[in-house]
Coordinates of C-alpha atoms in Angstrom, one line a residue:
M637 CA 92.5 -5.8 -84.6
K638 CA 88.7 -3.7 -83.9
Y639 CA 89.0 -1.3 -86.6
K640 CA 90.3 -3.1 -89.0
S641 CA 87.4 -3.3 -90.9
L642 CA 87.0 0.7 -90.2
P643 CA 89.0 1.1 -93.7
A644 CA 87.1 -0.9 -96.4
R645 CA 83.7 1.2 -95.0
A646 CA 85.5 4.0 -95.6
C647 CA 86.1 3.8 -98.6
A648 CA 82.6 2.1 -100.3
G649 CA 81.9 5.2 -98.2
A650 CA 83.5 7.6 -100.3
I651 CA 83.4 5.8 -103.2
L652 CA 79.7 5.9 -102.9
L653 CA 79.6 9.6 -102.0
F654 CA 82.2 10.5 -105.3
I655 CA 79.3 9.3 -106.7
S656 CA 76.7 10.6 -105.6
L657 CA 78.6 13.8 -106.1
T658 CA 79.0 13.4 -109.6
G659 CA 75.1 13.3 -110.4
F660 CA 75.2 9.7 -111.0
S661 CA 71.4 9.3 -110.5
Q662 CA 70.1 12.3 -112.4
T663 CA 67.1 12.9 -109.7
D664 CA 66.8 17.2 -110.4
T665 CA 66.2 16.4 -114.2
T666 CA 66.5 21.0 -114.7
K667 CA 68.8 22.3 -117.2
T668 CA 71.6 24.6 -115.6
D669 CA 71.8 21.1 -113.6
T670 CA 72.8 18.7 -115.9
T671 CA 73.5 20.0 -119.4
Y672 CA 76.8 20.4 -118.4
W673 CA 77.4 16.8 -117.4
K674 CA 79.0 14.5 -119.2
K675 CA 78.5 11.3 -118.2
D676 CA 80.4 7.5 -119.7
L677 CA 80.0 3.7 -118.0
R678 CA 82.1 1.2 -118.9
T679 CA 81.8 -1.5 -116.3
G680 CA 82.6 -5.5 -117.6
L681 CA 82.9 -9.3 -116.6
S682 CA 85.2 -11.7 -118.6
F683 CA 85.8 -15.0 -118.0
N684 CA 88.7 -17.2 -118.7
Q685 CA 89.0 -20.7 -118.9
A686 CA 91.6 -24.1 -119.9
S687 CA 91.6 -27.9 -119.3
F688 CA 92.9 -30.6 -121.0
S689 CA 92.6 -34.1 -120.6
D690 CA 95.7 -36.2 -118.4
N691 CA 96.9 -38.3 -121.1
W692 CA 97.3 -34.8 -123.3
Q693 CA 100.9 -34.3 -124.3
G694 CA 101.3 -30.4 -124.9
G695 CA 101.6 -29.8 -121.6
G696 CA 99.5 -27.7 -119.5
V697 CA 97.6 -26.9 -116.3
N698 CA 93.7 -26.6 -115.8
S699 CA 92.7 -22.6 -115.3
I700 CA 90.1 -20.8 -114.6
G701 CA 89.9 -17.3 -114.1
L702 CA 87.3 -14.8 -114.0
N703 CA 88.1 -10.2 -114.1
T704 CA 85.6 -7.9 -112.8
F705 CA 86.0 -3.6 -113.9
F706 CA 83.9 -0.3 -112.9
N707 CA 84.9 2.9 -114.8
Y708 CA 82.7 5.5 -114.0
K709 CA 83.8 9.1 -115.5
A710 CA 81.1 12.6 -114.9
N711 CA 82.9 16.0 -115.7
Y712 CA 81.3 18.8 -115.7
Q713 CA 82.3 21.5 -118.3
K714 CA 80.7 25.5 -118.3
D715 CA 82.7 29.0 -118.9
I716 CA 85.9 29.0 -117.7
H717 CA 85.6 26.1 -114.6
S718 CA 85.4 22.5 -115.9
W719 CA 85.6 19.6 -112.8
D720 CA 86.4 15.6 -113.5
N721 CA 85.7 12.8 -111.7
E722 CA 87.1 9.5 -112.7
I723 CA 86.9 6.0 -110.6
D724 CA 88.3 2.8 -111.9
M725 CA 88.9 -0.1 -110.5
A726 CA 89.1 -3.7 -111.2
Y727 CA 89.9 -7.1 -109.6
G728 CA 90.1 -10.8 -110.8
I729 CA 91.2 -13.7 -109.7
I730 CA 92.2 -16.9 -111.1
K731 CA 92.5 -20.7 -110.1
N732 CA 94.5 -23.1 -110.9
E733 CA 94.4 -26.5 -110.4
G734 CA 97.3 -27.7 -108.0
Q735 CA 96.7 -24.1 -106.4
S736 CA 95.6 -21.9 -104.3
S737 CA 93.7 -18.8 -105.4
R738 CA 95.3 -15.5 -107.0
K739 CA 94.7 -12.9 -108.7
S740 CA 95.6 -11.6 -111.8
V741 CA 94.4 -7.7 -111.3
D742 CA 93.3 -5.2 -108.7
R743 CA 93.5 -2.0 -108.7
I744 CA 91.4 1.3 -106.7
Y745 CA 91.5 3.9 -108.5
L746 CA 89.8 7.8 -108.1
D747 CA 90.5 10.9 -109.4
T748 CA 89.3 14.7 -108.8
K749 CA 90.6 17.6 -110.7
Y750 CA 89.3 21.7 -110.6
G751 CA 90.1 23.4 -114.1
R752 CA 89.6 27.3 -115.0
K753 CA 90.8 27.9 -118.4
L754 CA 94.3 30.0 -119.5
S755 CA 93.3 29.3 -123.3
S756 CA 91.9 26.9 -125.5
K757 CA 94.3 24.8 -125.4
W758 CA 95.1 25.5 -121.5
D759 CA 93.6 24.8 -118.4
F760 CA 94.8 26.1 -113.9
F761 CA 94.5 22.8 -112.3
T762 CA 94.4 21.2 -108.9
S763 CA 93.4 17.8 -109.1
L764 CA 93.2 14.8 -106.3
S765 CA 93.6 11.3 -106.7
F766 CA 93.4 7.6 -104.8
L767 CA 95.0 5.1 -105.9
S768 CA 95.6 1.5 -103.3
Q769 CA 94.0 -2.0 -104.2
F770 CA 91.4 -4.5 -102.3
D771 CA 93.0 -7.6 -101.0
K772 CA 95.9 -9.3 -99.7
G773 CA 99.2 -9.5 -103.0
Y774 CA 101.5 -12.2 -102.1
E775 CA 105.1 -13.7 -103.6
Y776 CA 104.2 -17.2 -103.4
D777 CA 106.9 -19.4 -102.5
V778 CA 109.4 -17.7 -100.4
E779 CA 112.7 -19.9 -98.9
D780 CA 113.4 -18.6 -95.0
P781 CA 116.6 -18.4 -96.2
D782 CA 117.4 -19.6 -91.3
T783 CA 115.0 -22.8 -91.3
G784 CA 114.7 -23.6 -95.3
E785 CA 110.9 -23.0 -95.0
V786 CA 108.7 -23.0 -98.1
Y787 CA 105.8 -19.9 -97.5
D788 CA 103.9 -17.2 -98.2
K789 CA 104.3 -13.7 -98.3
L790 CA 102.5 -10.8 -97.8
I791 CA 103.5 -7.8 -100.2
S792 CA 100.2 -5.6 -100.7
N793 CA 97.4 -5.4 -98.8
F794 CA 94.2 -3.0 -99.5
M795 CA 95.4 1.0 -97.7
S796 CA 98.9 -0.8 -97.4
P797 CA 100.6 0.8 -99.9
A798 CA 97.5 3.5 -101.2
F799 CA 98.9 6.8 -102.6
I800 CA 97.0 9.6 -101.8
T801 CA 98.3 12.6 -104.2
S802 CA 97.3 16.0 -104.4
S803 CA 98.4 17.7 -107.8
W804 CA 98.4 21.8 -108.4
G805 CA 100.1 23.2 -112.4
V806 CA 99.3 23.8 -115.4
E807 CA 96.7 21.7 -118.0
Y808 CA 97.9 20.9 -121.7
H809 CA 94.8 19.6 -123.6
P810 CA 95.4 20.6 -128.5
V811 CA 93.1 18.3 -129.1
S812 CA 90.0 16.3 -126.9
Y813 CA 91.6 12.8 -126.7
F814 CA 94.3 13.7 -125.7
K815 CA 95.8 15.4 -122.4
V816 CA 98.9 16.3 -119.6
R817 CA 99.2 17.5 -116.9
F818 CA 101.9 19.2 -115.3
G819 CA 101.8 19.5 -111.7
P820 CA 105.4 21.2 -110.8
F821 CA 104.5 21.3 -106.5
S822 CA 102.4 17.6 -105.9
P823 CA 102.7 16.9 -102.2
R824 CA 102.3 13.2 -101.8
V825 CA 101.6 10.8 -98.5
T826 CA 101.9 6.9 -99.2
I827 CA 100.5 5.2 -96.0
V828 CA 100.5 1.1 -95.0
S829 CA 98.4 0.2 -92.8
D830 CA 99.0 -3.1 -92.5
E831 CA 101.6 -3.4 -90.0
D832 CA 103.1 -7.3 -92.3
V833 CA 104.1 -5.5 -95.1
A834 CA 107.0 -6.0 -96.3
V835 CA 108.5 -6.1 -100.3
N836 CA 111.5 -7.7 -101.0
G837 CA 114.7 -6.2 -100.8
E838 CA 116.1 -3.5 -99.1
V839 CA 116.3 0.0 -98.7
E840 CA 119.6 1.6 -97.0
G841 CA 119.7 -1.3 -94.9
E842 CA 115.5 -1.5 -93.7
P843 CA 113.1 -4.2 -95.1
A844 CA 111.5 -2.3 -98.2
R845 CA 108.0 -1.2 -97.7
Y846 CA 107.4 1.7 -101.0
G847 CA 108.8 4.6 -98.3
V848 CA 107.3 4.1 -95.8
P849 CA 109.4 3.8 -91.9
V850 CA 109.4 0.6 -90.1
G851 CA 107.8 1.4 -87.6
D852 CA 105.2 4.2 -88.7
K853 CA 102.9 4.3 -90.8
T854 CA 103.1 7.0 -93.5
R855 CA 106.0 9.4 -95.8
F856 CA 104.6 11.7 -96.6
E857 CA 106.9 14.0 -99.5
W858 CA 105.6 17.6 -99.6
L859 CA 108.1 19.7 -102.6
A860 CA 107.7 17.2 -105.4
F861 CA 106.4 17.5 -109.3
Q862 CA 103.4 15.1 -110.7
M863 CA 103.2 14.7 -114.8
V864 CA 100.3 12.4 -115.8
A865 CA 99.4 11.6 -119.1
D866 CA 96.1 10.9 -121.3
F867 CA 94.9 8.9 -124.6
N868 CA 92.3 7.7 -125.1
K869 CA 90.9 7.8 -129.0
D870 CA 89.0 4.7 -131.3
I871 CA 92.3 4.0 -134.2
A872 CA 90.1 2.5 -136.6
N873 CA 86.6 1.2 -136.5
N874 CA 85.5 -0.6 -132.7
L875 CA 89.3 -0.5 -131.6
N876 CA 90.0 1.8 -128.8
L877 CA 93.9 1.7 -127.9
K878 CA 93.8 4.2 -124.3
W879 CA 96.8 4.9 -121.6
K880 CA 98.2 6.8 -119.1
Y881 CA 101.3 7.3 -118.4
I882 CA 101.8 9.0 -114.2
L883 CA 105.2 10.7 -113.4
F884 CA 106.6 11.5 -110.7
A885 CA 109.6 12.6 -108.5
N886 CA 110.4 13.9 -105.2
Y887 CA 112.3 17.9 -105.6
E888 CA 114.2 16.0 -102.7
E889 CA 115.9 12.3 -104.6
L890 CA 116.2 14.1 -107.1
E891 CA 117.7 11.4 -108.3
F892 CA 117.1 9.2 -112.5
R893 CA 116.9 6.3 -110.0
K894 CA 114.0 7.1 -107.6
V895 CA 112.3 9.5 -110.0
D896 CA 108.6 6.7 -110.6
H897 CA 107.0 6.0 -113.8
R898 CA 103.9 3.7 -113.5
L899 CA 102.6 3.0 -118.0
D900 CA 98.6 1.3 -117.7
V901 CA 97.9 0.6 -121.5
S902 CA 94.8 -1.7 -123.0
I903 CA 93.4 -1.9 -126.2
T904 CA 90.0 -2.7 -127.0
A905 CA 88.3 -4.5 -129.2
K906 CA 84.3 -4.4 -129.8
V907 CA 82.6 -7.6 -131.1
N908 CA 79.1 -7.1 -130.6
K909 CA 77.7 -3.9 -128.5
F910 CA 78.1 -5.6 -125.5
I911 CA 81.2 -8.5 -126.0
D912 CA 84.2 -7.0 -126.3
V913 CA 88.3 -8.2 -126.2
G914 CA 90.5 -6.7 -125.2
L915 CA 95.3 -6.3 -124.5
G916 CA 96.2 -4.6 -121.8
G917 CA 99.1 -4.2 -119.3
I918 CA 100.9 -2.0 -116.8
M919 CA 104.1 -1.5 -116.5
I920 CA 105.7 0.3 -112.7
Y921 CA 109.4 1.5 -112.2
D922 CA 109.3 1.9 -108.4
Y923 CA 112.6 2.6 -106.6
D924 CA 111.2 2.1 -103.4
Q925 CA 109.7 -1.4 -104.4
V926 CA 112.3 -2.7 -105.9
D927 CA 115.3 -1.4 -108.7
E928 CA 113.4 -3.2 -111.4
V929 CA 111.5 -2.3 -113.8
Q930 CA 107.5 -4.3 -113.2
I931 CA 105.3 -5.1 -116.3
S932 CA 101.6 -7.4 -115.7
Q933 CA 99.9 -8.1 -118.9
A934 CA 96.4 -10.0 -119.4
L935 CA 94.2 -10.8 -122.5
N936 CA 90.9 -10.9 -121.8
L937 CA 86.8 -12.0 -124.0
G938 CA 84.0 -10.6 -122.1
V939 CA 80.7 -9.4 -121.2
V940 CA 80.4 -5.6 -121.0
Y941 CA 77.6 -2.6 -120.5
K942 CA 78.5 1.0 -121.7
F943 CA 76.9 3.6 -121.3
K944 CA 77.0 7.7 -122.8
N945 CA 74.8 11.0 -121.6
Y946 CA 76.8 12.1 -125.0
S947 CA 78.2 11.4 -128.5
D948 CA 81.5 11.3 -129.2
K949 CA 82.6 14.5 -131.9
K950 CA 83.7 13.0 -135.2

């Protein structure tokens, strides 16, 4: 299709603009422009591999995997005004012997938030966030109930789904390592641009497409509530715990089972200046995808590059 590459170019352009706006490259060194920015970059590459001899009796399969991630934060604070920005991207693949390459992680998350101080612990905020993925995702070895044919079913793709949320409300930040946003007005648009994408099961008699009706590419939820809680702290020497919890509730479908939940957790141990070992997990409950809890987990050892233009307060 002639417009198939447009979303990828648009996303790349948006990310480059996002970085340039937050001052990733400091071309202006005057104090008034740079003093109030706090920048934090983490990027890395991890590799995992397993192999077994032909006479190995314990069972197992040869495999090789590669993961990469990029996380950049640029936060501005001056007087009563703040502007916080984050880019969080990750992609990984794994190849098991006898199988095609498969994804192990795939995420694009962009978030920008303006805040105006109300007190020492409370801010008014307005934010805009984007969540999607880079590549196609499949459910493997699906059997067609009519023909008995086994095939790989396309269940996700770039911009399929994508979630764009604008949230307005107040933020509570009692300590430097924890904050929580309460957004009583948080309209969201869900996008499914690939017409071939359909997840398992049915929702109210129609194939589940992340809540987007068959024949449409978007679904707007104008009246909604969103809560976002962030925790990021060194809980021991060279040991960091980080988690983010997102709750989204549509006022028009305010049933407990239709409230969306997403929890991302990671614990990272620093081996030396450039090597980290990390354990991470994601838990998702989204009725528009499947009426069950989804869980993923990964353990990685890899090379990490870090940059900060400030020091954390002890």
